[in-house]
Coordinates of C-alpha atoms (C1' of nucleotides) in Angstrom, one line a residue:
Chain H
X1 CA -40.5 -48.5 -168.0
X2 CA -39.3 -46.3 -165.8
X3 CA -38.0 -43.2 -167.9
X4 CA -39.7 -40.0 -167.4
X5 CA -43.5 -40.2 -169.1
X6 CA -44.5 -38.4 -171.9
X7 CA -47.6 -38.4 -173.8
X8 CA -47.8 -37.0 -177.6
X9 CA -50.9 -35.7 -179.5
X10 CA -50.3 -35.6 -182.9
X11 CA -53.1 -37.0 -185.6
X12 CA -50.5 -37.6 -188.7
X13 CA -50.5 -41.3 -188.4
X14 CA -47.1 -41.3 -188.9
X15 CA -45.1 -38.6 -187.9
X16 CA -46.9 -40.2 -184.4
X17 CA -45.8 -43.0 -184.4
X18 CA -41.8 -41.6 -185.6
X19 CA -42.0 -39.7 -182.4
X20 CA -43.3 -42.3 -180.3
X21 CA -40.6 -44.6 -181.5
X22 CA -38.1 -42.1 -181.4
X23 CA -39.0 -41.4 -177.7
X24 CA -39.2 -44.6 -176.4
X25 CA -35.5 -45.6 -177.9
X26 CA -34.8 -42.4 -175.3
X27 CA -35.6 -44.0 -172.7
X28 CA -39.0 -42.4 -172.1
X29 CA -42.2 -44.1 -171.0
X30 CA -44.5 -42.6 -174.4
X31 CA -48.6 -42.7 -175.3
X32 CA -49.7 -41.7 -177.6
X33 CA -52.7 -40.2 -178.7
X34 CA -54.7 -39.2 -182.2
X35 CA -57.0 -36.8 -180.7
X36 CA -57.2 -34.3 -177.5
X37 CA -60.2 -35.7 -176.8
X38 CA -58.3 -38.8 -176.7
X39 CA -55.0 -37.3 -174.9
X40 CA -57.0 -36.2 -171.5
X41 CA -58.2 -39.5 -170.6
X42 CA -55.0 -40.1 -171.3
X43 CA -53.8 -36.9 -169.3
X44 CA -56.6 -38.8 -166.6
X45 CA -54.8 -42.2 -166.8
X46 CA -51.9 -41.7 -166.6
X47 CA -50.0 -39.0 -165.6
X48 CA -47.7 -37.1 -167.3
X49 CA -44.2 -35.5 -166.9
X50 CA -44.2 -34.2 -170.4
X51 CA -46.4 -33.2 -173.1
X52 CA -45.9 -32.8 -176.4
X53 CA -49.7 -31.6 -178.4
X54 CA -49.7 -30.6 -182.3
X55 CA -51.1 -27.4 -182.6
X56 CA -53.2 -28.8 -185.3
X57 CA -55.3 -31.1 -183.9
X58 CA -58.6 -32.2 -185.6
X59 CA -61.0 -31.8 -183.1
X60 CA -59.7 -29.2 -180.9
X61 CA -56.7 -26.5 -180.6
X62 CA -54.0 -27.6 -179.5
X63 CA -53.5 -24.5 -176.9
X64 CA -56.8 -25.4 -176.0
X65 CA -56.0 -28.3 -175.1
X66 CA -53.4 -27.6 -172.7
X67 CA -55.2 -24.5 -170.7
X68 CA -57.7 -27.7 -170.4
X69 CA -54.7 -30.0 -169.1
X70 CA -54.0 -27.1 -166.7
X71 CA -57.5 -26.3 -165.9
X72 CA -57.0 -29.9 -164.3
X73 CA -54.2 -29.7 -162.9
X74 CA -51.8 -30.9 -165.1
X75 CA -48.9 -28.9 -164.7
X76 CA -46.3 -30.7 -166.5
X77 CA -44.2 -28.8 -169.4
X78 CA -45.7 -28.6 -173.1
X79 CA -43.8 -28.9 -175.9
X80 CA -46.0 -27.4 -178.7
X81 CA -45.2 -28.6 -182.4
X82 CA -46.6 -26.8 -185.3
X83 CA -46.0 -26.3 -189.2
X84 CA -46.4 -22.7 -188.7
X85 CA -44.6 -20.6 -187.4
X86 CA -45.8 -17.1 -187.9
X87 CA -44.7 -15.2 -184.6
X88 CA -48.5 -14.3 -183.4
X89 CA -49.3 -17.9 -183.7
X90 CA -45.3 -19.4 -181.2
X91 CA -47.0 -16.0 -178.7
X92 CA -50.7 -17.0 -178.3
X93 CA -48.4 -21.1 -177.9
X94 CA -46.0 -19.6 -174.7
X95 CA -49.3 -17.4 -173.6
X96 CA -51.8 -20.9 -173.3
X97 CA -49.7 -22.5 -171.0
X98 CA -46.7 -23.6 -173.4
X99 CA -43.6 -24.4 -172.0
X100 CA -41.9 -24.2 -176.2
X101 CA -42.5 -24.4 -179.4
X102 CA -41.0 -26.4 -182.4
X103 CA -41.4 -25.7 -186.1
X104 CA -41.5 -28.5 -188.2
X105 CA -39.8 -29.7 -190.1
X106 CA -37.9 -30.0 -186.6
X107 CA -34.8 -32.3 -185.7
X108 CA -35.7 -34.9 -183.5
X109 CA -33.1 -35.1 -182.1
X110 CA -33.8 -31.2 -181.1
X111 CA -36.5 -32.2 -179.6
X112 CA -35.5 -34.7 -177.2
X113 CA -32.9 -31.7 -176.4
X114 CA -35.8 -29.6 -175.6
X115 CA -37.7 -31.5 -173.1
X116 CA -34.3 -33.0 -171.5
X117 CA -34.0 -29.4 -170.9
X118 CA -37.3 -29.4 -169.8
X119 CA -37.7 -31.8 -167.7
X120 CA -34.5 -31.0 -165.2
X121 CA -36.5 -28.1 -164.6
X122 CA -39.7 -29.7 -163.5
X123 CA -39.2 -32.8 -161.4
X124 CA -41.5 -35.4 -161.1
X125 CA -44.4 -34.4 -158.8
X126 CA -44.1 -36.4 -156.0
X127 CA -47.0 -39.5 -156.2
X128 CA -49.6 -39.5 -153.6
X129 CA -52.4 -41.7 -152.6
X130 CA -55.1 -41.1 -149.5
X131 CA -53.4 -39.1 -146.4
X132 CA -48.9 -40.0 -147.8
X133 CA -47.1 -38.9 -150.2
X134 CA -43.8 -39.8 -151.5
X135 CA -41.4 -36.7 -152.7
X136 CA -39.1 -37.9 -154.8
X137 CA -36.2 -35.4 -154.2
X138 CA -36.7 -36.0 -150.2
X139 CA -36.9 -39.6 -150.0
X140 CA -39.6 -39.0 -148.2
X141 CA -42.8 -40.4 -147.0
X142 CA -45.2 -37.9 -145.2
X143 CA -48.6 -37.4 -144.3
X144 CA -48.9 -33.7 -143.3
X145 CA -46.9 -31.7 -141.5
X146 CA -44.7 -35.4 -140.6
X147 CA -42.4 -36.8 -142.2
X148 CA -40.4 -39.9 -141.9
X149 CA -37.1 -40.6 -144.3
X150 CA -36.6 -43.6 -146.6
X151 CA -33.9 -45.2 -147.0
X152 CA -33.8 -46.0 -151.6
X153 CA -34.9 -49.2 -151.8
X154 CA -37.5 -48.4 -149.3
X155 CA -38.1 -45.4 -151.4
X156 CA -38.5 -48.3 -154.9
X157 CA -41.1 -50.3 -153.3
X158 CA -43.7 -48.1 -151.5
X159 CA -43.2 -45.4 -154.5
X160 CA -44.5 -48.4 -157.2
X161 CA -47.5 -49.1 -154.8
X162 CA -48.4 -45.7 -153.8
X163 CA -47.8 -45.4 -158.2
X164 CA -50.3 -47.9 -158.6
X165 CA -52.8 -47.5 -155.4
X166 CA -56.2 -49.4 -155.1
X167 CA -54.3 -52.1 -157.1
X168 CA -53.2 -55.5 -157.0
X169 CA -48.7 -55.5 -157.0
X170 CA -47.4 -58.3 -158.3
X171 CA -44.1 -60.0 -155.9
X172 CA -42.9 -60.5 -159.1
X173 CA -43.5 -57.2 -160.1
X174 CA -42.1 -55.7 -156.6
X175 CA -39.0 -57.8 -156.6
X176 CA -37.6 -56.1 -159.4
X177 CA -38.5 -52.4 -158.2
X178 CA -37.0 -53.1 -155.9
X179 CA -33.7 -55.1 -156.1
X180 CA -33.1 -53.4 -160.3
X181 CA -29.5 -54.7 -160.6
X182 CA -29.7 -58.1 -159.2
X183 CA -32.2 -61.0 -157.5
X184 CA -32.3 -62.1 -154.8
X185 CA -31.3 -64.8 -152.6
X186 CA -34.4 -65.3 -150.3
X187 CA -38.0 -64.0 -151.0
X188 CA -38.2 -63.0 -147.8
X189 CA -36.5 -60.0 -148.0
X190 CA -39.7 -58.8 -149.9
X191 CA -41.4 -59.4 -146.9
X192 CA -39.2 -57.9 -144.3
X193 CA -38.9 -54.4 -146.7
X194 CA -43.3 -54.4 -146.3
X195 CA -43.2 -54.9 -142.9
X196 CA -41.0 -51.6 -142.3
X197 CA -43.2 -49.8 -145.1
X198 CA -46.0 -50.4 -142.5
X199 CA -44.2 -49.9 -139.6
X200 CA -43.6 -46.4 -140.9
X201 CA -46.8 -45.3 -142.6
X202 CA -48.3 -46.4 -138.2
X203 CA -45.3 -44.5 -137.5
X204 CA -47.2 -41.8 -139.4
X205 CA -50.5 -42.8 -138.3
X206 CA -51.5 -42.6 -142.3
X207 CA -54.7 -44.6 -142.7
X208 CA -52.7 -45.9 -145.1
X209 CA -52.5 -49.7 -145.4
X210 CA -50.6 -52.3 -147.2
X211 CA -52.9 -55.1 -147.4
X212 CA -51.3 -58.5 -148.7
X213 CA -53.4 -60.3 -151.8
X214 CA -52.3 -63.7 -150.9
X215 CA -50.6 -65.3 -153.4
X216 CA -50.2 -62.7 -155.4
X217 CA -48.2 -59.3 -153.5
X218 CA -49.5 -56.4 -151.7
X219 CA -51.8 -53.2 -152.7
X220 CA -51.6 -49.7 -151.5
X221 CA -55.5 -48.9 -150.2
Chain A
X1 CA -36.6 -2.8 -160.2
X2 CA -38.3 -4.7 -157.9
X3 CA -39.2 -6.7 -161.1
X4 CA -37.6 -10.1 -162.2
X5 CA -33.6 -9.9 -162.2
X6 CA -32.7 -10.4 -165.5
X7 CA -28.6 -10.8 -165.9
X8 CA -27.5 -10.0 -170.3
X9 CA -24.2 -11.3 -171.7
X10 CA -23.9 -9.8 -175.1
X11 CA -21.0 -7.7 -177.1
X12 CA -22.9 -6.0 -179.6
X13 CA -23.4 -2.8 -178.2
X14 CA -25.7 -1.7 -180.5
X15 CA -27.6 -5.2 -179.8
X16 CA -27.0 -4.5 -176.1
X17 CA -29.5 -1.3 -175.5
X18 CA -31.8 -3.1 -177.9
X19 CA -32.8 -5.8 -175.9
X20 CA -32.1 -3.9 -172.1
X21 CA -34.1 -1.4 -173.4
X22 CA -37.0 -3.8 -174.4
X23 CA -36.5 -6.0 -171.3
X24 CA -36.2 -2.9 -168.8
X25 CA -39.3 -1.7 -170.9
X26 CA -40.9 -5.5 -170.1
X27 CA -41.0 -4.8 -166.5
X28 CA -37.8 -6.5 -165.6
X29 CA -34.7 -6.0 -163.4
X30 CA -32.2 -5.4 -166.7
X31 CA -27.7 -5.5 -166.3
X32 CA -26.1 -6.3 -168.9
X33 CA -22.0 -6.9 -169.5
X34 CA -19.6 -6.8 -172.8
X35 CA -17.9 -10.0 -172.0
X36 CA -18.4 -13.1 -170.0
X37 CA -16.2 -12.3 -166.9
X38 CA -17.7 -8.8 -166.2
X39 CA -20.8 -10.9 -166.1
X40 CA -19.9 -13.3 -163.5
X41 CA -18.9 -10.7 -161.9
X42 CA -22.5 -9.4 -161.9
X43 CA -24.3 -12.7 -160.6
X44 CA -22.4 -12.8 -157.6
X45 CA -23.2 -9.4 -156.8
X46 CA -27.2 -9.4 -157.9
X47 CA -28.3 -13.6 -158.2
X48 CA -30.4 -13.5 -161.4
X49 CA -33.8 -14.8 -161.9
X50 CA -32.9 -15.5 -166.0
X51 CA -30.6 -14.3 -168.3
X52 CA -29.4 -14.1 -171.4
X53 CA -26.2 -15.5 -172.9
X54 CA -24.4 -14.4 -176.4
X55 CA -22.6 -17.8 -177.5
X56 CA -20.2 -16.1 -179.4
X57 CA -18.1 -13.7 -176.4
X58 CA -14.9 -11.7 -177.3
X59 CA -13.2 -14.0 -174.0
X60 CA -15.0 -17.1 -173.6
X61 CA -17.2 -19.5 -175.5
X62 CA -21.4 -18.5 -174.4
X63 CA -21.8 -22.3 -173.5
X64 CA -18.3 -21.9 -171.5
X65 CA -19.9 -18.9 -169.2
X66 CA -23.5 -21.3 -168.7
X67 CA -21.3 -23.7 -167.2
X68 CA -19.5 -21.6 -164.6
X69 CA -22.9 -19.4 -164.1
X70 CA -24.1 -23.2 -162.7
X71 CA -21.3 -24.2 -161.2
X72 CA -21.7 -21.1 -158.6
X73 CA -24.9 -22.1 -157.7
X74 CA -26.7 -20.0 -160.4
X75 CA -30.0 -22.4 -161.2
X76 CA -31.5 -19.3 -162.5
X77 CA -32.5 -20.4 -166.5
X78 CA -30.3 -19.4 -169.7
X79 CA -31.3 -18.1 -172.8
X80 CA -28.7 -18.6 -175.8
X81 CA -29.0 -16.3 -178.3
X82 CA -26.8 -16.7 -181.6
X83 CA -26.2 -16.2 -185.0
X84 CA -25.3 -19.7 -185.3
X85 CA -28.5 -22.0 -186.2
X86 CA -26.5 -25.2 -187.0
X87 CA -28.0 -28.4 -185.5
X88 CA -24.9 -29.3 -183.2
X89 CA -24.3 -25.6 -181.9
X90 CA -27.6 -26.6 -180.4
X91 CA -27.3 -29.5 -179.1
X92 CA -24.3 -27.9 -177.3
X93 CA -26.3 -25.4 -175.1
X94 CA -28.8 -27.9 -174.0
X95 CA -25.8 -30.4 -173.4
X96 CA -24.4 -27.1 -171.2
X97 CA -26.8 -26.5 -168.4
X98 CA -29.1 -23.9 -171.0
X99 CA -33.2 -23.8 -171.0
X100 CA -33.1 -22.1 -174.7
X101 CA -32.1 -21.0 -177.4
X102 CA -33.2 -18.0 -180.1
X103 CA -31.3 -17.4 -183.2
X104 CA -31.0 -14.2 -184.7
X105 CA -32.4 -12.3 -186.5
X106 CA -35.1 -13.7 -183.6
X107 CA -38.7 -11.4 -182.6
X108 CA -38.2 -9.6 -179.8
X109 CA -41.4 -10.0 -178.5
X110 CA -40.3 -14.3 -178.2
X111 CA -37.5 -13.7 -176.3
X112 CA -39.5 -11.9 -173.9
X113 CA -42.9 -14.8 -174.5
X114 CA -39.7 -17.5 -173.7
X115 CA -38.7 -16.0 -171.1
X116 CA -41.1 -15.6 -169.4
X117 CA -42.3 -18.8 -170.0
X118 CA -39.0 -20.4 -168.1
X119 CA -39.3 -17.9 -165.0
X120 CA -43.1 -19.2 -164.3
X121 CA -41.3 -23.0 -163.7
X122 CA -38.3 -21.6 -161.8
X123 CA -39.1 -19.5 -158.5
X124 CA -36.0 -17.5 -157.6
X125 CA -33.5 -18.8 -155.7
X126 CA -33.0 -17.8 -152.7
X127 CA -29.4 -17.1 -151.4
X128 CA -30.3 -17.8 -147.7
X129 CA -32.1 -20.4 -145.5
X130 CA -33.2 -21.1 -141.9
X131 CA -30.9 -19.0 -140.3
X132 CA -28.0 -18.5 -142.7
X133 CA -26.6 -16.1 -145.4
X134 CA -24.3 -16.5 -147.3
X135 CA -22.5 -13.2 -149.2
X136 CA -21.9 -13.5 -152.7
X137 CA -19.1 -10.8 -152.3
X138 CA -17.4 -11.1 -149.0
X139 CA -17.2 -15.5 -149.6
X140 CA -18.8 -15.9 -146.1
X141 CA -21.3 -17.4 -144.5
X142 CA -23.2 -15.5 -141.7
X143 CA -26.3 -16.2 -139.3
X144 CA -27.1 -11.9 -136.8
X145 CA -24.0 -10.6 -136.9
X146 CA -21.8 -13.1 -136.9
X147 CA -19.5 -13.6 -140.2
X148 CA -17.3 -16.7 -140.9
X149 CA -14.7 -16.9 -143.9
X150 CA -15.2 -19.9 -146.2
X151 CA -12.8 -21.2 -149.2
X152 CA -13.8 -20.7 -152.7
X153 CA -14.7 -24.4 -152.1
X154 CA -16.5 -24.3 -149.1
X155 CA -18.4 -20.8 -150.7
X156 CA -19.8 -22.7 -154.0
X157 CA -21.0 -26.0 -151.9
X158 CA -22.5 -24.3 -149.1
X159 CA -24.3 -22.0 -151.7
X160 CA -25.7 -24.6 -154.1
X161 CA -27.0 -26.4 -151.1
X162 CA -28.3 -24.2 -149.7
X163 CA -30.3 -22.1 -153.4
X164 CA -31.2 -25.1 -152.9
X165 CA -32.3 -25.8 -149.1
X166 CA -34.9 -28.7 -148.2
X167 CA -33.9 -31.1 -150.6
X168 CA -31.8 -33.9 -151.5
X169 CA -28.4 -32.6 -153.3
X170 CA -27.4 -35.6 -155.3
X171 CA -23.6 -36.2 -154.5
X172 CA -22.2 -35.8 -158.3
X173 CA -24.4 -32.9 -158.3
X174 CA -22.1 -31.1 -155.7
X175 CA -18.8 -33.3 -157.2
X176 CA -19.2 -31.1 -160.5
X177 CA -20.2 -27.3 -158.8
X178 CA -17.4 -27.4 -156.0
X179 CA -14.9 -28.9 -158.6
X180 CA -16.3 -27.2 -162.5
X181 CA -12.0 -27.5 -163.6
X182 CA -12.6 -31.6 -163.4
X183 CA -13.4 -34.3 -161.2
X184 CA -11.4 -35.6 -158.8
X185 CA -9.9 -38.3 -157.9
X186 CA -11.6 -39.6 -154.8
X187 CA -15.5 -38.4 -153.7
X188 CA -13.7 -38.7 -149.7
X189 CA -12.9 -35.6 -151.1
X190 CA -16.5 -33.5 -151.0
X191 CA -16.5 -35.3 -147.3
X192 CA -14.6 -33.7 -146.3
X193 CA -15.6 -31.1 -147.5
X194 CA -18.9 -31.1 -145.8
X195 CA -17.9 -31.9 -143.1
X196 CA -16.5 -28.4 -142.6
X197 CA -19.3 -27.2 -143.9
X198 CA -20.4 -28.7 -140.6
X199 CA -18.6 -27.2 -138.3
X200 CA -19.0 -24.2 -139.2
X201 CA -22.0 -24.1 -139.1
X202 CA -21.7 -25.4 -135.3
X203 CA -19.2 -21.8 -134.5
X204 CA -22.3 -20.0 -135.9
X205 CA -23.9 -21.9 -133.4
X206 CA -26.7 -21.6 -136.8
X207 CA -30.3 -23.9 -136.4
X208 CA -29.3 -24.6 -139.7
X209 CA -27.7 -28.5 -140.9
X210 CA -26.5 -30.6 -143.3
X211 CA -27.9 -33.3 -142.8
X212 CA -27.0 -36.8 -145.2
X213 CA -29.5 -38.9 -147.7
X214 CA -27.9 -42.0 -147.6
X215 CA -27.0 -43.1 -150.8
X216 CA -28.7 -40.2 -152.5
X217 CA -26.4 -36.7 -151.4
X218 CA -27.0 -33.9 -148.4
X219 CA -29.8 -31.0 -147.7
X220 CA -29.0 -28.4 -146.5
X221 CA -32.2 -27.3 -143.0
Chain I
dA1 C1' 15.8 -16.0 -151.8
dG2 C1' 13.0 -17.9 -147.4
dA3 C1' 9.6 -18.1 -143.9
dA4 C1' 4.3 -18.7 -143.6
dG5 C1' -0.2 -19.1 -143.8
dG6 C1' -4.0 -20.5 -146.9
dC7 C1' -5.9 -24.3 -149.6
dG8 C1' -7.2 -28.5 -151.9
dT9 C1' -6.0 -33.4 -151.4
dT10 C1' -5.5 -38.2 -149.3
dC11 C1' -5.3 -41.0 -145.2
dA12 C1' -6.3 -43.8 -141.3
dG13 C1' -9.4 -45.3 -138.6
dG14 C1' -13.9 -45.2 -136.5
dC15 C1' -19.6 -45.4 -136.5
dG16 C1' -23.6 -46.3 -138.1
dG17 C1' -27.4 -47.0 -141.4
dC18 C1' -28.7 -50.1 -143.9
dG19 C1' -29.9 -54.6 -146.7
dT20 C1' -29.5 -59.5 -146.0
dT21 C1' -30.4 -63.8 -143.4
dC22 C1' -32.8 -66.4 -139.6
dA23 C1' -35.8 -68.4 -136.7
dT24 C1' -39.9 -68.3 -134.5
dG25 C1' -45.5 -67.5 -135.0
dC26 C1' -49.2 -67.1 -137.9
dC27 C1' -53.0 -66.8 -140.2
dG28 C1' -55.5 -68.8 -144.7
dG29 C1' -56.8 -71.9 -147.5
dG30 C1' -57.3 -76.8 -148.9
Chain U
dC1 C1' -55.8 -80.0 -139.9
dC2 C1' -52.3 -79.1 -141.6
dC3 C1' -49.0 -76.7 -145.0
dG4 C1' -47.4 -73.1 -147.7
dG5 C1' -47.0 -68.6 -147.4
dC6 C1' -46.8 -64.5 -145.1
dA7 C1' -45.4 -62.2 -140.7
dT8 C1' -42.0 -59.2 -137.6
dG9 C1' -38.5 -59.1 -134.3
dA10 C1' -33.3 -59.6 -133.7
dA11 C1' -28.9 -60.0 -135.0
dC12 C1' -25.0 -59.5 -138.1
dG13 C1' -21.4 -58.1 -142.0
dC14 C1' -20.8 -55.2 -145.5
dC15 C1' -20.3 -50.1 -147.1
dG16 C1' -20.5 -45.5 -147.0
dC17 C1' -20.2 -42.1 -144.8
dC18 C1' -17.2 -39.1 -140.6
dT19 C1' -13.7 -36.9 -139.0
dG20 C1' -9.4 -35.4 -137.1
dA21 C1' -4.9 -35.7 -138.9
dA22 C1' -0.6 -34.5 -142.3
dC23 C1' 1.2 -33.6 -146.5
dG24 C1' 2.9 -30.9 -149.9
dC25 C1' 1.4 -26.8 -153.4
dC26 C1' 0.9 -22.5 -154.3
dT27 C1' 1.1 -17.3 -153.1
dT28 C1' 2.3 -13.7 -150.3
dC29 C1' 4.3 -11.1 -147.0
dT30 C1' 9.4 -9.9 -145.7

DNA sequence: AGAAGGCGTTCAGGCGGCGTTCATGCCGGG
DNA sequence: CCCGGCATGAACGCCGCCTGAACGCCTTCT
């Protein structure tokens, strides 16, 4: 639910399920696709932190898929899976913008280890919506060259609201996101944090606002 | 002479020469070492953009070497070479902070491809930021013509903070970098060192500061 | 061997940021 | 028009952070 998001393109249903379940158990937030076209759709809707691609997909070569992803601005690391272990194949994979190359049959633990190694080099891309950016490294909200620091709780809330910009986020979800350890006593605490975030957006002179959806929650837009 | 700088630790003279010559022909700026100790020296004098490490070095395990490098603020990607291709060995390599793992005999072209793939994700870490330079040779922090000596622990911490200037470094990482051998009792010790580094930056009249990111760590900026 | 200094660690006291609650006023819906 | 949900400034207590000081260990010099 909150781990790094991994997209998997694999046409063999059995292997796909194995990989999906395994990655889910490792704490990743995973989505699976059987075709290159479907994976591109997924990537639009759920910008990934990492991608696992079978070279032999029914509708396209995995390397072409990788290049399509890069062309669409997806910078997340790409791991290729393949039965072909010939050297030229591997070199072509790297040339296409891939980051790693695993030959079937592979040990699942190694896929996980390599994914983790790649992810620690590629921190999650900052979430952005409207004119403001939430930087996960700095824990700050920035608009253009201006920037305001966020407290840990403010950061968790704003990150969720920005990630789901344009869509109403229920109070319940915000409370769960902002206070992962235990619930808070008064719901009013959330109101206070929303007010503080509004003030900080105002200080940044952002065009974005945190609109309240009466009886439901809030929207970032 | 001006390409990315690669350090190679390999005790077999023949293989080392092959790798060094090949990488040089690829346009890398390469240095070779036969032992872990020698490679650590090299890393001080010539901060690398990438490192190639044989697991079986005469004076140390390649994974220990990798951890030593990380503890000294070297953030460059590390590729392991080994004759042992057992899965647990590979997993241990990744756990030690390695970025890739190649089993001998390997195709030289694949080493190059993997190095390039890693380098395009790892922009060279500067040893200088703002107006401060941290000199690996003298273990001193200098600004313009002024200079202040650093104790070993101070050096490790400041090197890491400067290498990742502008980005919040977590307390955990700083503790791991500053005290590679074992954990320290009180986290407060880290606070004391930060305070001392701040004082030294102040004495240099630097424009840089060590800002604290509450609940996260510190930023050099 | 004794002296001296450098380095790492611990302690104590103080301060400020952060999360929470409260009080008060507003707005929207039934 | 009234009520319940929401808005927001203010205040407060706690925990994390800051820093000067002192202590013990180790190395080095005499």
